[in-house]
Amino acid sequence: MQGKSLEHKKYKVGGIIMIKKLCVYEDFSKVYKMFRGSPYFENWTDELLMEEYNFLNEKGVMYGKYIDDNIVGMVSYLPYKVDEHNIVLPENKKIGYLADIAVLNEYRKRGIGTEMFTYVVNKLISEKYDYLYFRTVINGSMSEGIGKKLGFEIVYDDSGNLVTQEISFPRNRPDIPEKESRKFLLKKI
C-alpha cells in the first residue's frame, strides 16, 4: 500500500467529529494524564506535562481527535533523528517517528486510535515521507495491534533478534519498575 492513502472504518459516537491540529495545552494534558493510570502508572507531573507539550509543539506535530469540541484522543509525530533510538533505518530517506497515540479510556474500542494512526500515515504520505516507525511495550500493546492492521512490521536486526530499547520513567506506584523495554514497528509508506 506504498504511497496510497489508507482508509479507516467509520464508527458511531455522535456529535461533530474532527481531527485538527492540537494547539491547546489543556487539551493535551487532559489526554496525556491518562498515562498516570492503568496500565502505565507514569509519574507525569504538571511540570513534566508542560515540558512534553512544549517539546512536541516545537519539534513535532500534534493532532487531537475531537467530538463536539471535546478532545478524546491525540497523536504526535516528529522527524527521525539519527541515534535517537537504537534502530537502524535507511539513510537519505525521510522518516517520521510516531511519538504518541492516546485515546481516553471511555472512547476506546470505537476505532479512534486506528483513525488517528491512519490520519498520520496519510499526512506523512502527502509530505513525501518514506517511512514511519514507533516504539511500544514488548507485550500487550494496543498500538501494536493497530500498527499491524495498517501494515507496520516488528523490527528485527540482521541476526533475527528483536530490536528493543530500554526506557526509564518514574512511576507513581512502587511495584511498577521504572525501566522497561520497548520494541519498534516500521512501515514503508
C-alpha positions as a printed NumPy array, in Angstrom:
array([[  0.   ,   0.   ,   0.   ],
       [  3.018,   2.253,  -0.562],
       [  2.28 ,   5.851,  -1.389],
       [ -1.506,   5.372,  -1.29 ],
       [ -3.796,   6.787,   1.334],
       [ -5.202,   4.355,   3.864],
       [ -8.91 ,   4.13 ,   4.558],
       [-10.368,   3.72 ,   8.026],
       [-13.621,   2.311,   9.375],
       [-16.443,   4.609,  10.32 ],
       [-17.769,   4.416,  13.853],
       [-20.68 ,   5.879,  15.721],
       [-20.031,   8.181,  18.651],
       [-22.465,  11.03 ,  17.933],
       [-21.773,  14.743,  17.672],
       [-19.473,  16.718,  15.404],
       [-16.293,  14.693,  14.908],
       [-12.985,  16.014,  13.594],
       [ -9.228,  15.689,  13.751],
       [ -7.434,  19.007,  13.956],
       [ -4.082,  20.396,  14.974],
       [ -3.692,  20.236,  18.728],
       [ -2.647,  23.7  ,  19.901],
       [ -4.141,  23.98 ,  23.382],
       [ -2.172,  22.781,  26.4  ],
       [ -5.326,  21.916,  28.361],
       [ -6.44 ,  19.506,  25.616],
       [ -3.007,  17.885,  25.512],
       [ -2.812,  17.48 ,  29.287],
       [ -6.349,  16.08 ,  29.511],
       [ -5.374,  13.188,  27.241],
       [ -1.782,  12.79 ,  28.407],
       [ -2.824,  12.495,  32.054],
       [ -4.267,   9.084,  31.176],
       [ -0.687,   7.797,  31.295],
       [ -0.819,   8.378,  35.067],
       [ -3.295,   5.486,  35.383],
       [ -3.502,   1.813,  34.474],
       [ -1.638,   0.156,  32.857],
       [  1.072,   2.829,  32.566],
       [  1.303,   4.431,  36.031],
       [  3.776,   7.013,  34.705],
       [  4.512,   9.891,  37.05 ],
       [  3.543,  12.793,  34.773],
       [  3.72 ,  15.863,  36.983],
       [  2.18 ,  19.1  ,  35.72 ],
       [  5.715,  20.41 ,  35.092],
       [  6.654,  17.34 ,  33.013],
       [  3.409,  17.609,  31.047],
       [  4.204,  21.223,  30.173],
       [  7.765,  20.265,  29.124],
       [  6.45 ,  17.457,  26.887],
       [  3.82 ,  19.722,  25.349],
       [  6.391,  22.428,  24.609],
       [  8.833,  19.875,  23.146],
       [  6.236,  18.294,  20.858],
       [  4.855,  21.695,  19.901],
       [  8.338,  22.944,  18.965],
       [  9.909,  19.816,  17.416],
       [  6.937,  17.82 ,  16.185],
       [  3.319,  17.913,  15.159],
       [  0.297,  17.085,  17.328],
       [ -3.269,  16.381,  16.314],
       [ -6.306,  15.952,  18.513],
       [ -9.429,  13.93 ,  17.889],
       [-12.467,  15.984,  18.92 ],
       [-16.142,  15.21 ,  19.413],
       [-18.26 ,  18.34 ,  19.866],
       [-15.085,  20.351,  20.595],
       [-14.075,  17.944,  23.386],
       [-10.779,  16.179,  22.932],
       [-10.985,  12.375,  23.096],
       [ -7.554,  11.419,  21.779],
       [ -4.271,  12.713,  20.423],
       [ -1.393,  11.67 ,  18.214],
       [  2.039,  13.227,  17.695],
       [  4.973,  12.661,  15.379],
       [  8.461,  14.013,  14.892],
       [ 11.078,  13.829,  12.162],
       [ 13.535,  10.973,  12.763],
       [ 16.835,  11.952,  14.384],
       [ 19.781,   9.615,  13.79 ],
       [ 20.939,   7.926,  17.019],
       [ 17.838,   8.946,  18.986],
       [ 16.66 ,   5.335,  19.076],
       [ 18.735,   2.212,  18.648],
       [ 17.09 ,   1.312,  15.372],
       [ 18.926,   1.246,  12.053],
       [ 16.911,   2.918,   9.321],
       [ 17.729,   3.562,   5.673],
       [ 19.989,   6.538,   5.028],
       [ 18.917,   9.503,   2.922],
       [ 15.23 ,   8.805,   3.48 ],
       [ 12.546,  10.992,   5.012],
       [ 11.478,   9.178,   8.195],
       [  8.86 ,  10.029,  10.789],
       [  8.634,   8.851,  14.384],
       [  5.133,   8.385,  15.786],
       [  5.856,   9.63 ,  19.3  ],
       [  2.465,   9.215,  20.966],
       [ -1.024,   7.983,  20.358],
       [ -3.581,   8.062,  23.147],
       [ -7.353,   7.741,  23.425],
       [ -9.261,   8.493,  26.605],
       [-10.464,   5.265,  28.226],
       [-14.157,   5.994,  27.734],
       [-13.638,   6.368,  23.949],
       [-11.588,   3.242,  23.316],
       [-12.756,   0.335,  21.15 ],
       [-14.504,   2.724,  18.735],
       [-11.842,   2.958,  16.009],
       [-10.496,   6.327,  17.16 ],
       [ -6.91 ,   5.094,  17.602],
       [ -6.998,   3.479,  14.176],
       [ -8.37 ,   6.663,  12.645],
       [ -5.622,   8.79 ,  14.204],
       [ -2.921,   6.313,  13.122],
       [ -4.372,   6.373,   9.593],
       [ -4.522,  10.167,   9.626],
       [ -0.796,  10.435,  10.435],
       [  0.174,   7.837,   7.806],
       [ -1.815,   9.739,   5.172],
       [ -0.366,  13.064,   6.318],
       [  3.185,  11.73 ,   6.012],
       [  2.436,  10.213,   2.6  ],
       [  1.286,  13.681,   1.461],
       [  4.506,  15.17 ,   2.886],
       [  6.588,  12.647,   0.896],
       [  7.894,  10.655,   3.868],
       [  9.426,   7.265,   3.074],
       [  8.992,   5.501,   6.432],
       [  7.152,   5.821,   9.731],
       [  8.049,   3.961,  12.906],
       [  7.009,   3.829,  16.543],
       [  8.025,   2.218,  19.832],
       [  5.738,   0.218,  22.061],
       [  5.822,  -2.117,  25.035],
       [  7.033,  -5.657,  24.385],
       [  3.71 ,  -7.383,  25.164],
       [  0.052,  -6.41 ,  25.14 ],
       [  0.152,  -3.109,  23.278],
       [ -2.998,  -1.703,  21.705],
       [ -0.86 ,   0.413,  19.378],
       [  0.948,  -2.693,  18.102],
       [ -2.365,  -4.241,  17.089],
       [ -3.413,  -1.103,  15.245],
       [  0.013,  -0.763,  13.627],
       [ -0.021,  -4.351,  12.358],
       [ -3.516,  -3.822,  10.89 ],
       [ -2.102,  -0.851,   8.987],
       [  0.94 ,  -2.731,   7.674],
       [  3.606,  -1.915,  10.254],
       [  6.103,  -4.697,  10.905],
       [  8.09 ,  -5.529,  14.019],
       [ 11.783,  -4.653,  13.575],
       [ 14.444,  -7.358,  13.877],
       [ 18.192,  -6.998,  13.446],
       [ 20.205,  -8.846,  10.782],
       [ 20.569, -11.851,  13.107],
       [ 16.793, -12.117,  13.6  ],
       [ 16.788, -10.666,  17.126],
       [ 14.021,  -8.326,  18.206],
       [ 15.286,  -4.727,  18.239],
       [ 14.489,  -3.194,  21.621],
       [ 15.357,  -0.13 ,  23.63 ],
       [ 15.261,   0.211,  27.374],
       [ 13.477,   3.296,  28.615],
       [ 13.174,   4.679,  32.101],
       [ 10.379,   6.77 ,  33.511],
       [  9.337,   7.46 ,  37.114],
       [  6.198,   5.56 ,  38.124],
       [  3.551,   6.56 ,  40.604],
       [  3.401,   3.026,  42.015],
       [  6.392,   1.392,  43.73 ],
       [  5.52 ,  -2.077,  42.374],
       [  5.893,  -0.959,  38.743],
       [  9.531,  -0.944,  37.528],
       [ 10.847,   2.391,  36.246],
       [ 12.72 ,   0.629,  33.437],
       [ 11.124,  -1.357,  30.655],
       [ 11.985,  -2.49 ,  27.159],
       [ 10.197,  -1.24 ,  24.085],
       [ 10.15 ,  -2.741,  20.609],
       [  9.893,  -0.96 ,  17.278],
       [  7.424,  -1.262,  14.411],
       [  8.161,   0.203,  10.98 ],
       [  6.207,   0.864,   7.808],
       [  7.43 ,   1.896,   4.378],
       [  4.937,   4.469,   3.195]])
